[in-house]
Short mmCIF file of C-alpha atoms and ligand atoms in Angstrom, two decimals:
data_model
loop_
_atom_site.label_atom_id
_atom_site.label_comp_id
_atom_site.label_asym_id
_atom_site.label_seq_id
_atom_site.Cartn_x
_atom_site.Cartn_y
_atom_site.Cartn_z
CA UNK A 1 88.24 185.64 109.12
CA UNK A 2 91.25 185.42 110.88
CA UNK A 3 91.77 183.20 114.16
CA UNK A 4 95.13 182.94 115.96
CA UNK A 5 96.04 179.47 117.44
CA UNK A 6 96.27 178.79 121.00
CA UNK A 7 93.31 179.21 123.39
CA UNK A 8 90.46 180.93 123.29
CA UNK A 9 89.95 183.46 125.96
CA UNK A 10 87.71 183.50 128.60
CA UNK A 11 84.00 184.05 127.57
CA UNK A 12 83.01 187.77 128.14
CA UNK A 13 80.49 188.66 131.50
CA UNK A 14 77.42 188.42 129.73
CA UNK A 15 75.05 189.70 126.56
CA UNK A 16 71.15 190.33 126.09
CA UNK A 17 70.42 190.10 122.40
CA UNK A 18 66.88 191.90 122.20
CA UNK A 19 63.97 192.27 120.13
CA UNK A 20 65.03 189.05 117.59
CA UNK A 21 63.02 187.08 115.57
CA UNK A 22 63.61 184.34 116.82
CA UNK A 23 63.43 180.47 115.12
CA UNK A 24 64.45 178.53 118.41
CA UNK A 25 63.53 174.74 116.85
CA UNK A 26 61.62 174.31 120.54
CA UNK A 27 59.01 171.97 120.17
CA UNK A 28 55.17 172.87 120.27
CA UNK A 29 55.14 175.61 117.09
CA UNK A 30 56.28 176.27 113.66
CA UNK A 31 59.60 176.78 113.55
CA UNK A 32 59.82 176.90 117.38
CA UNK A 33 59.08 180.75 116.10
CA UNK A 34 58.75 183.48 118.46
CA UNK A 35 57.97 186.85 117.34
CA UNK A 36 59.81 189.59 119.40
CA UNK A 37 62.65 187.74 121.62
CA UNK A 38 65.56 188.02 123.79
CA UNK A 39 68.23 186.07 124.45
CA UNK A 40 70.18 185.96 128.11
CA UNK A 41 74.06 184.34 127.31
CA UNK A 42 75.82 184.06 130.51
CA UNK A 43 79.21 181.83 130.16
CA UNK A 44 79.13 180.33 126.85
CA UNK A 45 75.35 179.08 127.30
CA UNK A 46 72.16 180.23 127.11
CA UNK A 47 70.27 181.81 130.28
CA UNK A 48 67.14 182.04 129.10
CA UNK A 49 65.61 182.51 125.74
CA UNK A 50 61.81 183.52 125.27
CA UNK A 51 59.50 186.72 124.44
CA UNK A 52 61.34 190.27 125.03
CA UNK A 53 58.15 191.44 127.19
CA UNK A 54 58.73 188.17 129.40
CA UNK A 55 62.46 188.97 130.10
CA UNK A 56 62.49 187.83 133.70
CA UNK A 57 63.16 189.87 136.76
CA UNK A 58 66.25 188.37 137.57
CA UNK A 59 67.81 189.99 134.65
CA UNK A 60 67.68 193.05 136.27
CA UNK A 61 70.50 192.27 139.01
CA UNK A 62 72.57 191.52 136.01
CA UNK A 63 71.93 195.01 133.77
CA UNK A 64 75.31 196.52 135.24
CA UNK A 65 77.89 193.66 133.73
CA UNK A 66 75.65 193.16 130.77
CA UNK A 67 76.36 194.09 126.97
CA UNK A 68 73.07 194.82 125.33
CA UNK A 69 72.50 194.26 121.57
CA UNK A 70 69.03 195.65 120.00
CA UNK A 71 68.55 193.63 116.90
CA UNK A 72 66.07 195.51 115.26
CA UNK A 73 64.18 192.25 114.18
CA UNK A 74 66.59 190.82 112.47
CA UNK A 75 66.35 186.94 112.37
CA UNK A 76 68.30 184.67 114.76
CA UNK A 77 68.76 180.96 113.74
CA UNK A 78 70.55 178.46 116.35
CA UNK A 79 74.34 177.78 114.67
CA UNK A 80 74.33 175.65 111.54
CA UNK A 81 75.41 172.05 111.99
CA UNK A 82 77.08 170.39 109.08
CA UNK A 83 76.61 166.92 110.06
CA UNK A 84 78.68 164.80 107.63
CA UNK A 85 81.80 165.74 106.02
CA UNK A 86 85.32 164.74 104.63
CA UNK A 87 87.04 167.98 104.96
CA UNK A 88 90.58 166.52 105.86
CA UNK A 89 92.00 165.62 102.52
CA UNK A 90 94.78 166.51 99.84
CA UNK A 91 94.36 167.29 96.35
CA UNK A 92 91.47 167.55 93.98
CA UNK A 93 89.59 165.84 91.67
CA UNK A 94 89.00 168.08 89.15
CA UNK A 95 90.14 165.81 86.30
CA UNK A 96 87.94 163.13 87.45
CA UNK A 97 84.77 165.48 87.24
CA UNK A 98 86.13 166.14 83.55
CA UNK A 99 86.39 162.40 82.77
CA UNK A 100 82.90 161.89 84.33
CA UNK A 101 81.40 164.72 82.27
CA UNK A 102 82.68 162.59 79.46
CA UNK A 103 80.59 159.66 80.17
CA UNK A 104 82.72 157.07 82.85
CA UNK A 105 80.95 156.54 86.22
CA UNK A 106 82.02 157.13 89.53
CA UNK A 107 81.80 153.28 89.92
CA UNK A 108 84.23 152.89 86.65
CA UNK A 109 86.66 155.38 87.90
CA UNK A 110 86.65 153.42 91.46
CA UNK A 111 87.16 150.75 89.98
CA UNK A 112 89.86 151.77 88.23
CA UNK A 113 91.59 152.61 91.19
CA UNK A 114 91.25 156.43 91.01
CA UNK A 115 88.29 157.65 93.33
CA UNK A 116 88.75 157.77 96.73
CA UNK A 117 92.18 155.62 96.01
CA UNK A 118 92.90 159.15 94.24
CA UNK A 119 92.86 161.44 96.72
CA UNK A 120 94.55 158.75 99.52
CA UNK A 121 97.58 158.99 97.40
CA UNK A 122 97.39 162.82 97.56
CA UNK A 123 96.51 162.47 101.34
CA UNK A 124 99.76 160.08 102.20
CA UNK A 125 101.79 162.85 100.25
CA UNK A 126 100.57 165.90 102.22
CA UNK A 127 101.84 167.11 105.72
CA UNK A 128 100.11 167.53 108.43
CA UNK A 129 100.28 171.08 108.22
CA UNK A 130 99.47 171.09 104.48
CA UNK A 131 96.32 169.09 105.35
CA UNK A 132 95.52 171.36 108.16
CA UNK A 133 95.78 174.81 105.99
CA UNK A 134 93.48 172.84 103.59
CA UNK A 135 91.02 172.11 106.08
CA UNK A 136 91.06 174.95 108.15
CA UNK A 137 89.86 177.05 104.83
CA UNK A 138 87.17 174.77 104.10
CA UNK A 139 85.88 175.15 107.57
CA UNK A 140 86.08 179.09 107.19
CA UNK A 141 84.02 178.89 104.26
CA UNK A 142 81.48 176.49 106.03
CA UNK A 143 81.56 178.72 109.12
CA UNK A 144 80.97 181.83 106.94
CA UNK A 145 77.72 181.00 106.34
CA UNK A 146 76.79 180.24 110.42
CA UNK A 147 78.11 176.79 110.72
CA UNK A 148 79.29 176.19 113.99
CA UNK A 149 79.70 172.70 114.79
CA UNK A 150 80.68 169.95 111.75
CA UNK A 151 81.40 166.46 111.88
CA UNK A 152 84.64 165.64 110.18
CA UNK A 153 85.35 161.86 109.20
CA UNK A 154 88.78 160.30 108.18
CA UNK A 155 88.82 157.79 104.92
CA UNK A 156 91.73 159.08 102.98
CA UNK A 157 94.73 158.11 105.27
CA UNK A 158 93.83 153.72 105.30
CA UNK A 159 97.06 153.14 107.44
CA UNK A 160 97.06 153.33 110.92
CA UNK A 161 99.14 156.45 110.94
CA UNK A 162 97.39 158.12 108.23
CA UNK A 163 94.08 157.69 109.68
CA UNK A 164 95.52 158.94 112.70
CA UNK A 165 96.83 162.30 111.08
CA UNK A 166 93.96 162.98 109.63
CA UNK A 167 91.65 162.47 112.63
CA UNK A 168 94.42 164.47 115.11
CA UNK A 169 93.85 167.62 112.13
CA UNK A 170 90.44 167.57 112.32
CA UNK A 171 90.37 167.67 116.46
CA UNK A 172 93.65 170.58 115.82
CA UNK A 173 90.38 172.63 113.26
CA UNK A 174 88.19 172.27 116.65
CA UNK A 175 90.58 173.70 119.13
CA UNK A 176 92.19 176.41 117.05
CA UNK A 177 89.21 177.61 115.47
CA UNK A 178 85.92 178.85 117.21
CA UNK A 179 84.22 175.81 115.59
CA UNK A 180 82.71 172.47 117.54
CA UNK A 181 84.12 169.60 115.55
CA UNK A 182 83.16 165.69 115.90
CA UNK A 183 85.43 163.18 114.39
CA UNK A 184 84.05 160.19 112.95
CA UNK A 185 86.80 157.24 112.02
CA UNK A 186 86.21 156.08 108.31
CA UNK A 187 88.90 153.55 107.51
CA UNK A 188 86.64 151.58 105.68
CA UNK A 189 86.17 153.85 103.22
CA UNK A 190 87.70 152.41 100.37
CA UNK A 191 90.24 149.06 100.57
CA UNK A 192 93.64 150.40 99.42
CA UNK A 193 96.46 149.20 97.42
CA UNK A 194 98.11 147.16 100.07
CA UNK A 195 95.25 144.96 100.59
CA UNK A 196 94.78 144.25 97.10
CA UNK A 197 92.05 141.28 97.05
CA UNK A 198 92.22 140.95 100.95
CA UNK A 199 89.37 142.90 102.02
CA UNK A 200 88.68 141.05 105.18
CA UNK A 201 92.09 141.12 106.34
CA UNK A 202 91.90 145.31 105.84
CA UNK A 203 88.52 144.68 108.02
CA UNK A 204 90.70 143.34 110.60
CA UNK A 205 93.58 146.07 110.65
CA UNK A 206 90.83 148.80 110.66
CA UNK A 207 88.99 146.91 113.62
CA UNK A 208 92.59 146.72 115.23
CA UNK A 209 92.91 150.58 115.14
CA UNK A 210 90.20 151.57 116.71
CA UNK A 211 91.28 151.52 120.32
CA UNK A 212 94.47 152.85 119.80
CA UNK A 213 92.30 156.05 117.95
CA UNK A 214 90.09 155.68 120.97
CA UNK A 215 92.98 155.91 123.68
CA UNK A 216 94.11 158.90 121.70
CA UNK A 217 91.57 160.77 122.33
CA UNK A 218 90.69 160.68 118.31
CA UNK A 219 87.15 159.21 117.76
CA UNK A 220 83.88 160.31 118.49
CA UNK A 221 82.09 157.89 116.13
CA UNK A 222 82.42 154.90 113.52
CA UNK A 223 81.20 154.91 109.71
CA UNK A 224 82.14 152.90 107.15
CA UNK A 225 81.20 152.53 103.07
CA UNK A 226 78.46 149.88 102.06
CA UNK A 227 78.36 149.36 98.74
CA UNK A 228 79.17 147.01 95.77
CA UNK A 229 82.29 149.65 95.43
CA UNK A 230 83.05 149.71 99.25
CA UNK A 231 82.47 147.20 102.01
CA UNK A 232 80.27 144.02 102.11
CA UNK A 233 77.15 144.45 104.71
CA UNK A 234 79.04 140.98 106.72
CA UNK A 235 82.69 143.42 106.76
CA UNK A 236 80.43 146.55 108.29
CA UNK A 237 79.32 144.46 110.61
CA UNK A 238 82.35 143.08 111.58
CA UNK A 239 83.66 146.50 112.28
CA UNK A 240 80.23 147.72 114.07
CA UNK A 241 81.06 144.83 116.36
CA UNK A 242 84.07 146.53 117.02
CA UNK A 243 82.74 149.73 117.45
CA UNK A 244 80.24 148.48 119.57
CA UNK A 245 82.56 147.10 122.16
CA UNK A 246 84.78 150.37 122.76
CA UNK A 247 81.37 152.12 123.39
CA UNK A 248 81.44 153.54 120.15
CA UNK A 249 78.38 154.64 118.30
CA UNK A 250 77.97 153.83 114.76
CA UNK A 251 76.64 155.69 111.58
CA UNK A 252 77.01 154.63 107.65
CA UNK A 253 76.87 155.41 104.29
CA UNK A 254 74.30 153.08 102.98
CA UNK A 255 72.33 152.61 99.96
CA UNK A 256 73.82 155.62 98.24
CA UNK A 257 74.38 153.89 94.71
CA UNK A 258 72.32 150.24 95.34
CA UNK A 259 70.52 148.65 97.95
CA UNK A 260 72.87 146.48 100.23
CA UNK A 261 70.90 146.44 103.22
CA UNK A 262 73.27 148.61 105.62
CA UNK A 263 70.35 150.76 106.83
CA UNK A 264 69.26 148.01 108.42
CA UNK A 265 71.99 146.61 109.52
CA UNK A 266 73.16 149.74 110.76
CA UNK A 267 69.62 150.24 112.56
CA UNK A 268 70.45 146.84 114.43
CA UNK A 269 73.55 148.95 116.28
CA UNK A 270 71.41 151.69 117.12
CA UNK A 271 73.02 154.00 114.70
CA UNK A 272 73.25 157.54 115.31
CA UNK A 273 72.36 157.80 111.52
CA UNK A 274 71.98 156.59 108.05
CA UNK A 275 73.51 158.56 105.21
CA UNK A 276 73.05 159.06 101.14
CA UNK A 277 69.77 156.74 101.20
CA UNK A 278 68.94 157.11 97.30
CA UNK A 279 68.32 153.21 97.65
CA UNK A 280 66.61 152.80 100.64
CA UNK A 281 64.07 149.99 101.21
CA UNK A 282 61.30 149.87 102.90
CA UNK A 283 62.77 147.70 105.15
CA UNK A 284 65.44 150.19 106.03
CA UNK A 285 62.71 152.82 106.15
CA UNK A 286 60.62 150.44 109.26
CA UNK A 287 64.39 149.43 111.00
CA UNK A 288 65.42 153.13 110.98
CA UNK A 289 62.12 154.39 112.29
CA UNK A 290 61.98 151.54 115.19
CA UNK A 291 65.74 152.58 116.22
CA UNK A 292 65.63 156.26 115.98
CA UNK A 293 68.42 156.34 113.59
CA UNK A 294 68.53 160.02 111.52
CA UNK A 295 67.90 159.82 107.99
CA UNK A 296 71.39 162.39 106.63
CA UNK A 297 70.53 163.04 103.07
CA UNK A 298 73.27 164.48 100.83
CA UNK A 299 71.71 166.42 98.08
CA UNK A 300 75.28 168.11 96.87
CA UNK A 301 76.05 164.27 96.17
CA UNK A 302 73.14 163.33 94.45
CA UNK A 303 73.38 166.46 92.13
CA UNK A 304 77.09 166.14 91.60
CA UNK A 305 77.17 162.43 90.94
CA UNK A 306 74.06 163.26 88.80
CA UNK A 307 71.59 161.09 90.00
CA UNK A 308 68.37 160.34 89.62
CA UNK A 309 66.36 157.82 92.16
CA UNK A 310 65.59 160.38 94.76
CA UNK A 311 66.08 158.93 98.55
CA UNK A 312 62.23 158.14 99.49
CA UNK A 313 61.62 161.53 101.62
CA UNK A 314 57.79 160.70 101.75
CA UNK A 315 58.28 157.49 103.10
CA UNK A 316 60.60 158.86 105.52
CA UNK A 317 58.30 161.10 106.67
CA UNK A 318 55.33 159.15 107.20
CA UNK A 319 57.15 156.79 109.18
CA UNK A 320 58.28 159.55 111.73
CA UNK A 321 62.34 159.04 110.73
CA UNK A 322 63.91 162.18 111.99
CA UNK A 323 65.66 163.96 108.58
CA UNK A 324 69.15 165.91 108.58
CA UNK A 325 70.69 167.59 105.71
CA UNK A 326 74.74 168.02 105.29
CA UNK A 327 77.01 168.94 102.74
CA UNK A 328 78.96 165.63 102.40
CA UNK A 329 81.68 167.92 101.68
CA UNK A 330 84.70 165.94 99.98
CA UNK A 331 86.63 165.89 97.12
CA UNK A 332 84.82 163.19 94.74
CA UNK A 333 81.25 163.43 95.11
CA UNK A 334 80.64 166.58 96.47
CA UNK A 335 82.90 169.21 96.49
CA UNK A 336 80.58 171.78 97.55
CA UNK A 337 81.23 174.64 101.52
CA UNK A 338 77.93 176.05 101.61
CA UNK A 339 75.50 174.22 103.84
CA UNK A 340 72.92 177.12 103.11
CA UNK A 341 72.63 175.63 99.06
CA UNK A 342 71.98 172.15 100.71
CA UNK A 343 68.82 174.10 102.53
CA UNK A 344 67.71 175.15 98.79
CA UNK A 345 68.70 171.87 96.95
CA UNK A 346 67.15 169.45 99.52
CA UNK A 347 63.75 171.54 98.49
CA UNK A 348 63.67 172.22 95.20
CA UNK A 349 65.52 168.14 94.69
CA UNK A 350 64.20 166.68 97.30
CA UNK A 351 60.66 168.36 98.01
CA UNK A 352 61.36 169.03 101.42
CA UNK A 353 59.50 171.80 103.30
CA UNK A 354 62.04 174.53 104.19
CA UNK A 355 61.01 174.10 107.55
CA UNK A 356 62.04 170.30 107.20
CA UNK A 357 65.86 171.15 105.88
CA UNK A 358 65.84 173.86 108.43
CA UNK A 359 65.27 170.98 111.01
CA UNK A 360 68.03 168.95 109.14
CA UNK A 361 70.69 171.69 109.36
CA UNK A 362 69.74 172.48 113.46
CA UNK A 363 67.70 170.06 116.01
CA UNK A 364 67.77 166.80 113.71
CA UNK A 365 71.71 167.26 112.62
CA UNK A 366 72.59 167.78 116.24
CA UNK A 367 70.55 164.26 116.57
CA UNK A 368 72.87 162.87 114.00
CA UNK A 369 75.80 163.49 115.59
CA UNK A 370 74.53 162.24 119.39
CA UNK A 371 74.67 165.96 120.54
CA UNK A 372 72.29 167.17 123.22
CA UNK A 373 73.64 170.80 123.98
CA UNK A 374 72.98 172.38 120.68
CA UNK A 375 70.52 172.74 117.04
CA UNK A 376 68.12 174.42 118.99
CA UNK A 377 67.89 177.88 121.46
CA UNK A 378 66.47 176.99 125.09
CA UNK A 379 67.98 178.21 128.18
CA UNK A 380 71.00 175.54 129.44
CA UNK A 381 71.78 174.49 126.06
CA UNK A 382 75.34 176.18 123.90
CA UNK A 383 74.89 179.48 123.30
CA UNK A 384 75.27 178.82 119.13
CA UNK A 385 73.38 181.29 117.28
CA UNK A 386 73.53 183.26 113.86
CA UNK A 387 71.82 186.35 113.06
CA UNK A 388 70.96 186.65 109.15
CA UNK A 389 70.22 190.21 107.25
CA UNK A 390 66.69 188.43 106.76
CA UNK A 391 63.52 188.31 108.41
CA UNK A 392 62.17 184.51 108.58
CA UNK A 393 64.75 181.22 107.87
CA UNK A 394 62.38 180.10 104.56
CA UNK A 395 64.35 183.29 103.09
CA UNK A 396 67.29 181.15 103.36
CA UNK A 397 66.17 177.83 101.58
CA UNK A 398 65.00 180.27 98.73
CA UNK A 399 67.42 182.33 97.89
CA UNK A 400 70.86 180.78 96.95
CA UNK A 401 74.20 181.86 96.07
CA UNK A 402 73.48 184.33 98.74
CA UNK A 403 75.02 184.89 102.11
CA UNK A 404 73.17 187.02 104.65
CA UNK A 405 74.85 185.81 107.48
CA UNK A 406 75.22 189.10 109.74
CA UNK A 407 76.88 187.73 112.98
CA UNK A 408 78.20 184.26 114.66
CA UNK A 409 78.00 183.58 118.46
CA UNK A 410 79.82 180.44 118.92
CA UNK A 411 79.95 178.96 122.75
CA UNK A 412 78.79 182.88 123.84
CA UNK A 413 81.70 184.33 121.51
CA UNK A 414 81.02 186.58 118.66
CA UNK A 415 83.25 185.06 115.95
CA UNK A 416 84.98 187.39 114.14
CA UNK A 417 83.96 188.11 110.64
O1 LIG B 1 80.05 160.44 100.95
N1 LIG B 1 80.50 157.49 99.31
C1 LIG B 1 81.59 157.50 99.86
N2 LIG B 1 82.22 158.57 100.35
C2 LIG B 1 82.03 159.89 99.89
C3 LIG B 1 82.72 160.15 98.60
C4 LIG B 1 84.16 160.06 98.76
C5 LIG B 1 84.96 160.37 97.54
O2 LIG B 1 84.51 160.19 96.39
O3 LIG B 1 86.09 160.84 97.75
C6 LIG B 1 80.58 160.28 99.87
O4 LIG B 1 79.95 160.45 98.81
FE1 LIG B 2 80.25 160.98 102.73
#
């Protein structure tokens, strides 16, 4: 795919899409599954959506300006959201997956100051326009596959202007490429080498940015890194404080290598969700459930970092906690652009249904990120859709290493291919 910069133009008159299947994620059945059904996009949204024999009559006065686009049956998905990633980075970490394979932990090599540490020195050293190329083809190969909106967080700058860089490429991604894009600022990532020993103080200059990344126009959300190898629960909630105060909502990366508590602490500010999870309590399981707070499970993390206590899915879903699935695409723990093998692996690893990581990659990622307009197909909501060379989405979760996406309408645009 090829996308020149600048803006996009204007939104063509008007397309029916006709005679779909159609997985809309409505409420009230399976899949929100409708047999034989049409599609109205008018403007970059969705008219109306519903059965092909119930097109309505108003329709009609709209056949003359109206492309029309027989689908045969084919399969029609909403847009795939990719709810958590890092995608703004520089380097690799290839040589760290080598020295893993050889026996040292992630923790060790953290704690060595490689890790995360690793790729901010990379991250300092690249340009904004090196960082940008690098980005921009990791989105093309998440969009390949029918993603359409992904959350992008920062973590690899730690200075004020770093994080700033790295948040301003990831809003440049959603403006020059037919993609939505949600920026989440992750300062407290890691603590890096200037605040050697002073954690609290780094708590401080991170809490200190966040206006300034606000007034720019730079920050859609706040996350941070709880963990013995990250931030204490007492420094997240500093920041959440923070957060909380600029009208900022709040999400975190909790109880992906021990149990610290942050899922409910992160519950307590209403968080839009909860991320990793391999640790979760039951505790975090009742304070997520009472908030509403999405449960984002990262199976390309747990395979890559070679876990092996699952996140408690069952216990998730018996308490009713709303489930998303992204590709926590980043350079350390998983390095992985294909949100259609997360569908597979958070099945066959994490025994979901397919209709469950279906939900996680649509209506319950769009949840995650605070997004009403999108993850499922209803008249008035984004007109975000995929068609796939298949017949029904559980295809999808099944197969893998396979691509049949067949066409991307982004905001009522076909994206070209
Ligand atoms: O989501 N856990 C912290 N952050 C990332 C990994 C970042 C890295 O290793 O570069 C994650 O797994
Ligand atoms: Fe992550």
């Amino acid at each position: 795919m090829n996308h020149a910069p600048g803006p996009r133009p204007a939104p063509p008159p008007g397309q029916l899409w006709r005679h779909a299947r159609l997985a809309s994620f409505q409420p009230g059945t399976p899949w929100g599954w409708v047999e034989d059904a049409a599609l109205w996009v008018e403007g970059g949204q969705l008219r109306w959506v519903g059965p092909d024999a119930e097109l309505p009559p108003a329709v009609d006065g709209h056949r003359p300006t109206l492309q029309e686009i027989d689908l045969l049956g084919a399969l029609v998905t909403p847009g795939l959201i990719d709810a958590h990633t890092h995608l703004v980075y520089g380097g690799d970490r290839a040589a760290e997956f080598e020295q893993r394979l050889q026996g040292a932990s992630y923790e060790d090599i953290a704690r060595a100051g490689g890790g995360i540490r690793s790729t901010v020195a990379a991250t300092r050293a690249a340009s904004d326009e090196a960082l940008f190329q690098a980005a921009a083809v990791r989105a093309r190969a998440l969009m390949a596959e029918g993603v359409t909106t992904v959350e992008i967080k920062s973590g690899y700058g730690l200075t004020e202007a770093d994080e700033a860089r790295c948040l301003a490429v990831a809003r440049r991604l959603g403006r020059e490429l037919p993609l939505g894009v949600r920026t989440t600022s992750l300062a407290a990532h890691a603590l890096p080498p200037e605040y050697a020993g002073q954690p609290d103080a780094y708590i401080d200059a991170a809490i200190a940015w966040l206006a300034g990344q606000q007034r720019a126009g730079l920050v859609d959300a706040v996350d941070a890194f709880c963990e013995t190898i990250g931030f204490t629960p007492t420094q997240t909630e500093r920041l959440f404080h923070a957060a909380q105060a600029l009208g900022l909502p709040v999400k975190l990366h909790a109880e992906q290598l021990s149990d610290q508590g942050g899922a409910a602490l992160a519950a307590r500010f209403g968080a839009l969700s909860c991320d990793h999870l391999e640790h979760l309590s039951p505790a975090g399981i009742a304070a997520m459930a009472q908030a509403g707070t999405v449960a984002l499970l990262l199976p390309g993390a747990y395979y890559f970092l070679r876990e092996t206590k699952l996140p408690p899915v069952a216990a998730l879903r018996a308490a009713g906690v709303p489930i998303a699935i992204a590709t926590d695409h980043n350079p350390g723990s998983s390095p992985c652009l294909s949100l259609l093998l997360m569908l597979n692996m958070a099945c066959t690893l994490f025994r979901l249904t397919p209709e469950e990581a279906w939900r996680g990659v649509t209506v319950n990622a769009a949840r995650a990120l605070g997004l009403h307009d999108r993850g499922r197909l209803a008249a008035g909501l984004r007109a975000d859709f995929v068609v796939w060379n298949a017949e029904h989405p559980r295809e999808l979760a099944y197969r893998y290493g396979h691509n049949p996406c067949r066409r991307v309408v982004q905001g009522g645009q076909e994206v070209a291919r």
